[in-house]
Tab-separated table of C-alpha atoms and ligand atoms in Angstrom:
chain	number	residue	atom	x	y	z
J	261	MET	CA	0.000	0.000	0.000
J	262	ALA	CA	1.288	3.444	-0.859
J	263	ASP	CA	2.370	5.538	2.067
J	264	ASN	CA	0.457	8.761	1.473
J	265	LYS	CA	2.668	10.845	3.711
J	266	ASN	CA	5.674	10.026	1.532
J	267	LEU	CA	4.003	10.727	-1.777
J	268	ILE	CA	5.546	13.881	-3.061
J	269	ASN	CA	3.175	16.650	-3.935
J	270	ARG	CA	5.086	17.992	-6.877
J	271	ARG	CA	3.863	21.561	-6.675
J	272	GLY	CA	4.479	21.785	-2.955
J	273	PHE	CA	7.920	20.274	-3.367
J	274	PHE	CA	8.932	22.700	-6.098
J	275	ARG	CA	7.630	25.699	-4.123
J	276	LYS	CA	9.724	24.746	-1.113
J	277	ALA	CA	12.802	24.049	-3.184
J	278	ALA	CA	12.484	27.404	-4.906
J	279	ALA	CA	12.266	29.257	-1.606
J	280	VAL	CA	15.731	28.044	-0.609
J	281	SER	CA	17.407	27.841	-4.024
J	282	VAL	CA	20.441	29.937	-4.880
J	283	THR	CA	18.504	32.321	-7.063
J	284	ALA	CA	21.298	34.886	-6.922
J	285	LEU	CA	23.188	32.742	-9.421
J	286	SER	CA	20.806	33.680	-12.149
J	287	GLY	CA	19.298	37.151	-12.306
J	288	LYS	CA	16.478	36.454	-14.703
J	289	SER	CA	16.383	32.660	-14.931
J	290	LEU	CA	13.085	30.926	-14.345
J	291	LEU	CA	12.720	29.455	-10.889
J	292	ALA	CA	12.242	25.706	-10.591
J	293	ASN	CA	8.492	25.918	-9.869
J	294	GLU	CA	7.885	28.200	-12.860
J	295	LEU	CA	9.735	25.718	-15.081
J	296	ALA	CA	7.702	22.865	-13.639
J	297	GLU	CA	4.416	24.707	-14.227
J	298	LYS	CA	5.427	25.380	-17.837
J	299	GLY	CA	5.794	21.620	-18.170
J	300	ASP	CA	9.417	21.411	-19.407
J	301	PRO	CA	9.509	17.834	-20.773
J	302	ALA	CA	13.167	17.506	-19.832
J	303	ILE	CA	12.288	17.697	-16.125
J	304	MET	CA	8.680	16.514	-15.933
J	305	HIS	CA	8.691	13.340	-18.011
J	306	HIS	CA	10.487	10.037	-18.173
J	307	THR	CA	13.628	10.255	-20.223
J	308	LYS	CA	14.174	8.114	-23.336
J	309	TRP	CA	17.305	6.616	-21.860
J	310	GLY	CA	15.484	5.618	-18.690
J	311	GLN	CA	12.939	3.464	-20.533
J	312	LYS	CA	15.174	0.698	-21.829
J	313	TRP	CA	18.219	-1.318	-20.997
J	314	GLY	CA	21.480	0.535	-21.317
J	315	ASP	CA	24.480	-0.918	-23.151
J	316	PRO	CA	26.357	-3.774	-21.536
J	317	VAL	CA	29.838	-2.655	-20.499
J	318	SER	CA	31.275	-5.152	-22.980
J	319	VAL	CA	30.463	-2.860	-25.929
J	320	ASN	CA	33.064	-0.455	-24.623
J	321	LEU	CA	35.668	-2.279	-22.594
J	322	TYR	CA	38.063	0.618	-22.917
J	323	GLY	CA	35.688	3.475	-22.050
J	324	MET	CA	35.178	6.486	-24.266
J	325	PRO	CA	33.725	9.920	-23.454
J	326	SER	CA	30.021	10.520	-24.062
J	327	ALA	CA	29.210	10.867	-27.761
J	328	TYR	CA	27.865	14.324	-26.891
J	329	GLU	CA	31.407	15.438	-26.036
J	330	HIS	CA	32.631	14.753	-29.595
J	331	ASN	CA	33.701	18.347	-30.048
J	332	VAL	CA	36.206	18.190	-27.193
J	333	THR	CA	39.353	17.115	-29.031
J	334	ARG	CA	42.917	18.113	-29.653
J	335	ARG	CA	43.190	20.262	-32.756
J	336	ASN	CA	45.834	20.977	-35.319
J	337	THR	CA	46.216	23.390	-38.185
J	338	LYS	CA	48.421	23.592	-41.249
J	339	LEU	CA	49.703	26.872	-39.806
J	340	LEU	CA	51.560	24.866	-37.152
J	341	ALA	CA	52.446	21.885	-39.295
J	342	SER	CA	55.750	23.119	-40.791
J	343	GLY	CA	54.524	21.661	-44.086
J	344	ASN	CA	54.235	18.137	-42.721
J	345	PHE	CA	51.125	17.011	-40.899
J	346	ARG	CA	52.782	13.954	-39.434
J	347	ALA	CA	55.315	16.132	-37.687
J	348	SER	CA	52.694	18.594	-36.557
J	349	ILE	CA	51.363	19.796	-33.266
J	350	ALA	CA	48.019	18.852	-31.720
J	351	VAL	CA	46.954	21.393	-29.124
J	352	THR	CA	44.915	20.737	-26.002
J	353	PRO	CA	41.418	22.204	-25.437
J	354	ILE	CA	42.434	23.832	-22.146
J	355	HIS	CA	39.107	25.705	-22.048
J	356	GLU	CA	37.361	22.306	-21.633
J	357	SER	CA	39.817	21.202	-18.945
J	358	GLN	CA	38.412	20.333	-15.534
J	359	GLY	CA	40.685	20.614	-12.510
J	360	ILE	CA	44.415	20.309	-13.120
J	361	ILE	CA	44.721	17.031	-15.059
J	362	THR	CA	44.480	16.571	-18.830
J	363	PRO	CA	42.764	13.351	-19.923
J	364	ASN	CA	45.241	11.206	-21.837
J	365	GLY	CA	43.263	11.387	-25.072
J	366	LEU	CA	43.482	15.192	-25.033
J	367	PHE	CA	47.145	15.513	-24.066
J	368	PHE	CA	49.143	18.025	-26.119
J	369	SER	CA	51.267	16.231	-28.673
J	370	ARG	CA	54.382	17.391	-30.446
J	371	SER	CA	56.396	14.809	-32.325
J	372	HIS	CA	59.002	15.861	-34.848
J	373	GLY	CA	58.936	12.492	-36.590
J	374	GLY	CA	55.338	11.419	-35.994
J	375	THR	CA	54.107	9.048	-33.286
J	376	ALA	CA	56.356	5.999	-32.879
J	377	HIS	CA	54.766	2.692	-31.855
J	378	VAL	CA	57.292	0.898	-29.678
J	379	ASP	CA	56.997	-2.808	-28.871
J	380	PRO	CA	57.537	-2.942	-25.093
J	381	ASN	CA	59.262	-6.322	-25.422
J	382	GLU	CA	61.889	-4.744	-27.636
J	383	TYR	CA	62.267	-1.653	-25.473
J	384	ARG	CA	65.773	-1.093	-24.088
J	385	LEU	CA	67.197	1.823	-22.118
J	386	MET	CA	70.960	2.279	-22.058
J	387	ILE	CA	72.515	4.396	-19.303
J	388	HIS	CA	76.219	4.995	-19.839
J	389	GLY	CA	79.030	7.553	-20.058
J	390	LEU	CA	80.408	8.868	-16.780
J	391	VAL	CA	78.858	6.208	-14.520
J	392	GLU	CA	80.683	3.425	-12.643
J	393	LYS	CA	78.307	0.733	-13.839
J	394	PRO	CA	76.821	1.323	-17.325
J	395	ILE	CA	73.667	-0.709	-17.937
J	396	VAL	CA	70.999	-1.631	-20.447
J	397	LEU	CA	67.550	-2.067	-18.897
J	398	THR	CA	64.455	-3.797	-20.204
J	399	LEU	CA	61.114	-2.170	-19.396
J	400	ALA	CA	60.460	-4.715	-16.642
J	401	GLU	CA	63.872	-3.977	-15.103
J	402	LEU	CA	63.261	-0.233	-15.270
J	403	LYS	CA	59.940	-0.676	-13.472
J	404	ARG	CA	61.641	-2.597	-10.662
J	405	TYR	CA	63.130	0.635	-9.287
J	406	PRO	CA	61.118	2.272	-6.487
J	407	SER	CA	58.506	4.448	-8.179
J	408	VAL	CA	56.994	7.796	-7.313
J	409	THR	CA	53.904	9.593	-8.613
J	410	ARG	CA	54.008	13.344	-9.255
J	411	THR	CA	51.683	15.872	-10.921
J	412	HIS	CA	53.421	18.160	-13.436
J	413	PHE	CA	52.625	20.012	-16.625
J	414	ILE	CA	54.596	19.600	-19.839
J	415	GLU	CA	54.731	22.852	-21.795
J	416	CYS	CA	56.376	23.363	-25.174
J	417	PRO	CA	58.544	26.508	-24.904
J	418	ALA	CA	56.785	27.659	-28.107
J	419	ASN	CA	53.471	27.924	-26.198
J	420	GLY	CA	52.140	31.395	-27.041
J	421	GLY	CA	55.171	31.953	-29.259
J	422	GLN	CA	53.050	32.997	-32.228
J	423	GLU	CA	51.804	35.935	-30.219
J	424	TRP	CA	54.983	38.023	-29.824
J	425	ARG	CA	53.943	40.669	-32.369
J	426	GLY	CA	50.234	40.464	-31.698
J	427	PRO	CA	47.392	37.970	-31.453
J	428	GLN	CA	47.539	35.306	-34.174
J	429	PHE	CA	44.893	32.889	-33.014
J	430	ASN	CA	41.473	33.982	-31.775
J	431	SER	CA	41.384	30.848	-29.657
J	432	VAL	CA	42.687	29.907	-26.226
J	433	GLN	CA	43.281	26.349	-27.452
J	434	PHE	CA	45.680	27.524	-30.181
J	435	ALA	CA	47.125	30.483	-28.286
J	436	LYS	CA	47.891	28.597	-25.051
J	437	GLY	CA	47.198	24.894	-25.584
J	438	PHE	CA	50.800	23.794	-26.274
J	439	MET	CA	50.744	22.203	-22.844
J	440	SER	CA	48.994	19.627	-20.720
J	441	SER	CA	49.204	18.210	-17.240
J	442	ALA	CA	49.227	14.685	-15.866
J	443	GLU	CA	49.925	12.605	-12.812
J	444	TRP	CA	53.122	10.799	-13.834
J	445	THR	CA	54.492	7.582	-12.368
J	446	GLY	CA	58.106	6.613	-12.755
J	447	VAL	CA	61.500	6.661	-11.089
J	448	TYR	CA	63.739	9.556	-10.122
J	449	ILE	CA	66.967	9.351	-12.137
J	450	LYS	CA	68.874	10.068	-8.917
J	451	THR	CA	67.492	6.768	-7.570
J	452	ILE	CA	68.935	4.853	-10.542
J	453	LEU	CA	72.213	6.758	-10.214
J	454	GLU	CA	72.597	5.686	-6.576
J	455	ASP	CA	72.786	2.206	-8.022
J	456	LEU	CA	75.038	3.019	-10.999
J	457	GLY	CA	77.380	5.516	-9.336
J	458	LEU	CA	77.725	8.873	-11.081
J	459	LYS	CA	81.334	9.935	-11.624
J	460	PRO	CA	82.159	13.352	-10.108
J	461	THR	CA	83.274	14.717	-13.486
J	462	ALA	CA	79.766	14.296	-14.974
J	463	GLN	CA	78.214	17.688	-15.751
J	464	TRP	CA	75.633	16.890	-18.415
J	465	MET	CA	73.164	14.199	-19.335
J	466	LEU	CA	72.277	13.522	-22.949
J	467	ALA	CA	68.798	12.051	-23.463
J	468	GLU	CA	67.993	10.451	-26.801
J	469	GLY	CA	64.729	9.165	-28.220
J	470	SER	CA	64.296	6.126	-30.431
J	471	ASP	CA	61.805	7.713	-32.873
J	472	ASN	CA	62.922	8.823	-36.316
J	473	SER	CA	63.375	12.474	-35.247
J	474	LYS	CA	66.572	11.500	-33.396
J	475	MET	CA	65.543	13.967	-30.763
J	476	GLY	CA	68.408	14.545	-28.350
J	477	ARG	CA	68.930	17.167	-25.658
J	478	THR	CA	71.486	17.663	-22.915
J	479	ILE	CA	70.459	18.640	-19.425
J	480	PRO	CA	72.662	19.893	-16.573
J	481	VAL	CA	73.364	17.200	-14.006
J	482	ASP	CA	72.158	19.437	-11.140
J	483	LYS	CA	68.635	19.384	-12.556
J	484	VAL	CA	68.862	15.641	-13.245
J	485	LEU	CA	69.811	15.011	-9.594
J	486	ASP	CA	67.096	17.360	-8.388
J	487	ASP	CA	63.835	16.049	-9.838
J	488	ALA	CA	64.202	14.558	-13.334
J	489	MET	CA	62.314	11.290	-13.772
J	490	ILE	CA	61.860	8.482	-16.255
J	491	VAL	CA	58.109	7.916	-16.404
J	492	TRP	CA	55.970	5.064	-17.699
J	493	GLY	CA	52.615	5.914	-16.056
J	494	GLN	CA	50.277	8.719	-17.145
J	495	ASN	CA	47.083	9.372	-15.181
J	496	GLY	CA	46.809	5.845	-13.868
J	497	GLU	CA	47.631	3.953	-17.067
J	498	ALA	CA	50.597	3.356	-19.363
J	499	LEU	CA	51.914	6.358	-21.289
J	500	ARG	CA	50.044	6.946	-24.523
J	501	PRO	CA	52.020	6.358	-27.757
J	502	GLU	CA	51.860	10.125	-28.431
J	503	GLN	CA	53.496	10.724	-25.052
J	504	GLY	CA	56.417	8.359	-25.659
J	505	TYR	CA	55.193	4.860	-24.717
J	506	PRO	CA	56.612	2.916	-23.013
J	507	ALA	CA	58.937	5.412	-21.228
J	508	ARG	CA	59.942	9.048	-21.488
J	509	LEU	CA	62.002	11.590	-19.657
J	510	LEU	CA	60.209	14.123	-17.457
J	511	VAL	CA	62.092	17.290	-16.529
J	512	PRO	CA	59.568	19.032	-14.248
J	513	GLY	CA	58.912	22.673	-15.091
J	514	TRP	CA	61.543	22.909	-17.820
J	515	GLU	CA	61.011	23.169	-21.575
J	516	GLY	CA	58.752	20.399	-22.814
J	517	ASN	CA	61.162	19.375	-25.526
J	518	LEU	CA	63.687	18.243	-22.897
J	519	CYS	CA	61.161	15.548	-21.978
J	520	VAL	CA	62.473	13.102	-24.558
J	521	LYS	CA	59.857	10.522	-25.566
J	522	TRP	CA	60.438	6.869	-26.540
J	523	LEU	CA	63.592	7.272	-24.439
J	524	ARG	CA	66.400	4.891	-25.371
J	525	ARG	CA	69.636	6.363	-24.066
J	526	LEU	CA	71.031	8.524	-21.260
J	527	GLU	CA	74.699	9.417	-21.504
J	528	PHE	CA	76.555	11.332	-18.803
J	529	SER	CA	79.407	13.561	-19.949
J	530	GLN	CA	81.587	16.469	-18.959
J	531	GLU	CA	80.652	18.642	-21.938
J	532	PRO	CA	77.198	19.395	-23.286
J	533	TRP	CA	76.291	17.749	-26.557
J	534	TYR	CA	74.903	19.827	-29.382
J	535	CYS	CA	72.591	18.204	-31.827
J	536	LYS	CA	73.184	19.350	-35.396
J	537	GLU	CA	69.589	18.633	-36.343
J	538	GLU	CA	67.600	21.769	-36.969
J	539	THR	CA	64.795	20.406	-34.813
J	540	SER	CA	66.903	20.722	-31.696
J	541	LYS	CA	67.712	24.414	-31.952
J	542	TYR	CA	65.618	25.642	-29.088
J	543	THR	CA	67.062	29.010	-28.295
J	544	ASP	CA	66.090	32.654	-28.533
J	545	LEU	CA	67.891	35.609	-30.077
J	546	LYS	CA	68.197	38.681	-27.873
J	547	PRO	CA	68.004	42.202	-29.373
J	548	THR	CA	71.819	42.227	-29.463
J	549	GLY	CA	71.714	39.240	-31.822
J	550	LYS	CA	73.218	36.984	-29.166
J	551	ALA	CA	71.469	33.735	-28.388
J	552	ILE	CA	70.375	32.715	-24.940
J	553	GLN	CA	71.960	29.286	-24.937
J	554	HIS	CA	70.804	27.653	-21.752
J	555	PHE	CA	67.284	28.775	-21.059
J	556	TYR	CA	65.396	25.907	-19.577
J	557	ALA	CA	62.644	26.676	-17.091
J	558	ASN	CA	59.212	27.738	-18.267
J	559	GLU	CA	58.600	30.994	-16.436
J	560	VAL	CA	55.502	31.917	-14.434
J	561	ASN	CA	52.451	32.126	-16.671
J	562	SER	CA	48.650	32.151	-16.642
J	563	THR	CA	45.636	32.402	-18.879
J	564	VAL	CA	41.904	32.939	-18.617
J	565	THR	CA	40.206	29.807	-19.983
J	566	SER	CA	36.591	30.869	-19.406
J	567	PRO	CA	35.423	33.170	-20.837
J	568	SER	CA	37.595	32.806	-23.917
J	569	PRO	CA	37.031	33.028	-27.660
J	570	GLU	CA	35.715	29.437	-27.406
J	571	ILE	CA	33.490	30.174	-24.375
J	572	PRO	CA	31.829	33.551	-24.999
J	573	TRP	CA	29.308	35.268	-22.736
J	574	THR	CA	26.700	35.821	-25.466
J	575	ASP	CA	24.065	33.785	-23.569
J	576	LEU	CA	24.489	35.562	-20.239
J	577	LYS	CA	21.668	37.701	-18.913
J	578	ASP	CA	22.048	40.932	-16.983
J	579	GLY	CA	22.817	40.138	-13.352
J	580	ASP	CA	23.986	36.561	-13.964
J	581	VAL	CA	26.804	35.608	-11.662
J	582	VAL	CA	29.478	33.829	-13.658
J	583	GLU	CA	32.731	32.133	-12.715
J	584	ILE	CA	35.799	33.495	-14.482
J	585	GLU	CA	38.297	30.634	-14.529
J	586	GLY	CA	41.803	29.998	-15.647
J	587	LEU	CA	45.092	28.212	-15.160
J	588	ALA	CA	48.384	29.445	-13.731
J	589	TRP	CA	51.688	27.597	-13.757
J	590	SER	CA	55.385	28.092	-13.180
J	591	GLY	CA	58.333	25.886	-14.011
J	592	MET	CA	60.262	27.485	-11.178
J	593	GLY	CA	58.019	26.630	-8.260
J	594	THR	CA	54.555	27.035	-6.804
J	595	ILE	CA	51.924	29.621	-7.737
J	596	THR	CA	51.356	31.961	-4.778
J	597	ALA	CA	48.761	34.331	-6.273
J	598	VAL	CA	46.808	35.172	-9.402
J	599	ASP	CA	45.592	38.707	-10.097
J	600	LEU	CA	42.726	39.448	-12.448
J	601	SER	CA	42.166	42.718	-14.283
J	602	PHE	CA	38.965	43.915	-15.967
J	603	ASP	CA	40.686	46.853	-17.674
J	604	GLY	CA	43.562	45.213	-19.510
J	605	GLY	CA	46.066	45.359	-16.665
J	606	LYS	CA	45.636	48.831	-15.164
J	607	ASN	CA	43.932	47.600	-11.992
J	608	TYR	CA	43.975	44.121	-10.514
J	609	VAL	CA	41.943	42.167	-7.936
J	610	LYS	CA	42.999	38.883	-6.324
J	611	ALA	CA	41.554	35.679	-7.781
J	612	ASN	CA	41.080	32.521	-5.688
J	613	LEU	CA	43.350	29.524	-6.073
J	614	LYS	CA	41.263	26.358	-6.261
J	615	GLY	CA	42.026	22.775	-5.301
J	616	LEU	CA	45.565	21.446	-5.084
J	617	VAL	CA	48.350	23.995	-5.422
J	618	LEU	CA	51.482	22.015	-6.319
J	619	SER	CA	54.987	22.898	-7.406
J	620	LYS	CA	55.665	22.995	-11.195
J	621	SER	CA	52.060	22.116	-11.719
J	622	TRP	CA	48.924	23.663	-13.193
J	623	THR	CA	47.024	25.667	-10.605
J	624	ARG	CA	43.368	26.436	-11.183
J	625	TRP	CA	42.063	29.851	-10.209
J	626	SER	CA	38.669	31.504	-10.289
J	627	TYR	CA	36.760	34.698	-9.623
J	628	MET	CA	32.982	35.158	-9.327
J	629	HIS	CA	31.698	38.062	-11.416
J	630	ALA	CA	28.248	39.676	-11.624
J	631	TYR	CA	27.738	40.273	-15.335
J	632	LYS	CA	26.193	43.514	-16.551
J	633	LYS	CA	24.589	43.190	-19.971
J	634	GLY	CA	26.458	45.337	-22.478
J	635	GLU	CA	29.603	45.793	-20.378
J	636	LYS	CA	32.924	45.920	-22.213
J	637	LEU	CA	35.868	44.319	-20.447
J	638	LEU	CA	39.536	43.616	-21.017
J	639	LEU	CA	40.253	40.483	-18.971
J	640	THR	CA	43.902	39.960	-18.106
J	641	SER	CA	45.323	37.475	-15.603
J	642	ARG	CA	48.743	37.751	-13.974
J	643	ALA	CA	50.368	35.000	-11.914
J	644	ILE	CA	53.071	35.160	-9.234
J	645	ASP	CA	55.265	32.257	-8.069
J	646	ASP	CA	57.244	31.468	-4.930
J	647	ALA	CA	60.514	31.938	-6.803
J	648	GLY	CA	59.556	35.626	-6.720
J	649	TYR	CA	58.579	36.043	-10.359
J	650	ILE	CA	55.544	37.857	-11.694
J	651	GLN	CA	54.291	37.765	-15.276
J	652	PRO	CA	55.567	40.746	-17.281
J	653	THR	CA	53.619	42.885	-19.722
J	654	ILE	CA	54.400	42.253	-23.389
J	655	ASP	CA	56.223	45.623	-23.528
J	656	GLN	CA	58.469	44.608	-20.641
J	657	GLU	CA	59.139	41.231	-22.172
J	658	ILE	CA	59.886	42.554	-25.667
J	659	GLY	CA	62.248	45.039	-24.009
J	660	VAL	CA	64.316	42.114	-22.720
J	661	MET	CA	63.841	39.517	-25.445
J	662	GLY	CA	63.261	41.496	-28.650
J	663	VAL	CA	60.307	41.044	-30.953
J	664	GLU	CA	62.003	38.333	-33.010
J	665	ALA	CA	61.813	35.931	-30.085
J	666	VAL	CA	60.007	32.658	-30.671
J	667	TYR	CA	60.099	30.812	-27.390
J	668	HIS	CA	59.314	31.497	-23.731
J	669	ARG	CA	56.637	34.121	-24.143
J	670	ASN	CA	55.058	34.424	-20.702
J	671	ALA	CA	53.740	37.987	-20.871
J	672	VAL	CA	50.149	38.517	-19.761
J	673	GLU	CA	47.393	37.852	-22.321
J	674	THR	CA	44.146	39.795	-22.681
J	675	TRP	CA	40.646	38.820	-23.767
J	676	GLU	CA	38.342	41.589	-24.925
J	677	VAL	CA	34.705	40.987	-23.919
J	678	THR	CA	32.498	42.937	-26.341
J	679	GLU	CA	29.099	44.515	-25.609
J	680	GLU	CA	27.453	41.416	-27.110
J	681	GLY	CA	29.535	39.127	-24.903
J	682	LYS	CA	31.824	37.913	-27.682
J	683	VAL	CA	35.422	37.280	-26.634
J	684	ASN	CA	38.450	38.270	-28.715
J	685	HIS	CA	42.169	37.831	-28.238
J	686	VAL	CA	43.833	41.257	-28.150
J	687	GLN	CA	47.278	42.513	-27.199
J	688	ILE	CA	47.673	45.655	-25.140
J	689	ARG	CA	50.763	47.717	-25.996
J	690	SER	CA	51.626	50.995	-24.368
J	691	ILE	CA	54.211	51.897	-26.999
B	243	MTE	N1	61.715	11.517	-28.993
B	243	MTE	C1	61.078	12.691	-29.040
B	243	MTE	N2	60.865	13.342	-27.886
B	243	MTE	C2	60.215	14.529	-27.884
B	243	MTE	C3	59.774	15.124	-29.099
B	243	MTE	C4	60.011	14.410	-30.302
B	243	MTE	O1	59.646	14.836	-31.400
B	243	MTE	N3	60.663	13.193	-30.240
B	243	MTE	N4	59.164	16.362	-29.040
B	243	MTE	C5	59.514	17.210	-27.918
B	243	MTE	C6	58.778	18.429	-27.814
B	243	MTE	S1	59.230	19.685	-28.862
B	243	MTE	C7	57.867	18.661	-26.811
B	243	MTE	S2	57.195	20.171	-26.566
B	243	MTE	C8	57.435	17.557	-25.919
B	243	MTE	C9	55.933	17.388	-26.021
B	243	MTE	O2	55.508	16.302	-25.275
B	243	MTE	P1	54.060	15.696	-25.548
B	243	MTE	O3	53.954	15.411	-27.027
B	243	MTE	O4	53.932	14.491	-24.698
B	243	MTE	O5	53.096	16.783	-25.131
B	243	MTE	O6	58.067	16.324	-26.234
B	243	MTE	C10	59.420	16.443	-26.583
B	243	MTE	N5	59.999	15.146	-26.687
B	244	MO	MO1	58.078	21.629	-28.267
């Protein structure tokens, strides 16, 4: 028998709910009881998907995102392809990012020779040069070392590099998506070196990949002994092929291209090793014409991800309270604060840091804003790290680096919010 007291009187229920709902969030939205009285089929009726059996899990043993999320993908463009799509760049939809982790299928990918598919049974890692006990490890042997799990971003030093002279891409994905973040599992190289014995004369470590790009970089031993890792785990599963399966180097906070994928060799030496391949010339010319040779850490940076050209405010109503969100990161340490400006950097307020705030890691920030229909804004974020750095303006940065620079652009970026709520990438110059 039905228990009358527990039968929900729909109208009464909706009235009560409305009385306590957070109506401030939505200036002119309909309240729940008004929606119910209008008979919105999406809330008042049984859903199609609730009327029949769902799929058995066996149709999708490796799970995929909802089909409705089909638009959330990496993207590439011929503009970034250097004439060869296989060697191109696929940028991450950071505006669709939740929290501080990039799903593996959306991870930024830059591979000078395309994605290599390495048979893990044939994988070998040689560690030699100035070590007492040179070795060749199989994947299983590598994984026998004590592992650690750390959250870090990988950022190509060319992230934002198109934007030195002015905005090139009216898109946060293309302007700032040359980076991603994951929880990596692997072994500290210092742990392996305790076993092998590093000779005191060793100053540099060469890392070489086994893909056809012959990607090789040398890294100062101090950084290697600090926090460099060889990683095989990415967000709880094996590295993806695009990320260097089955093992890659991770150099936390430093230029992404030091993180050699499909890693096959580490060689310790007294002198740095210069690759003659054009692909390995990662350096910037200063106004004097001199190159900055050893420029490794990605400096403090931030961006507004919502709103953005991809997430405009055209649907907002006057009085709607909206969350302005973004990411901040520094390759030199931990984010201590993010400032947000509504006038292109003249005045700033403090944003809130959300969730985990980790060293050399994406940090999510947010600010609640009451939207006024027709308002024009210039949204600029500016991050500060515990190494004492603050993001420069583009004028300050060009003053130091020169306008011909390609890499390491970490000047503040600005989104223009138009009267209609459209969002455009602009660059504010004072000279
Ligand atoms: N073996 C190898 N390692 C490589 C590359 C490559 O082409 N081959 N690309 C580098 C560059 S330029 C960057 S920015 C990072 C990108 O890492 P991701 O593709 O996992 O995002 O990998 C680096 N490691
Ligand atoms: Mo890169």
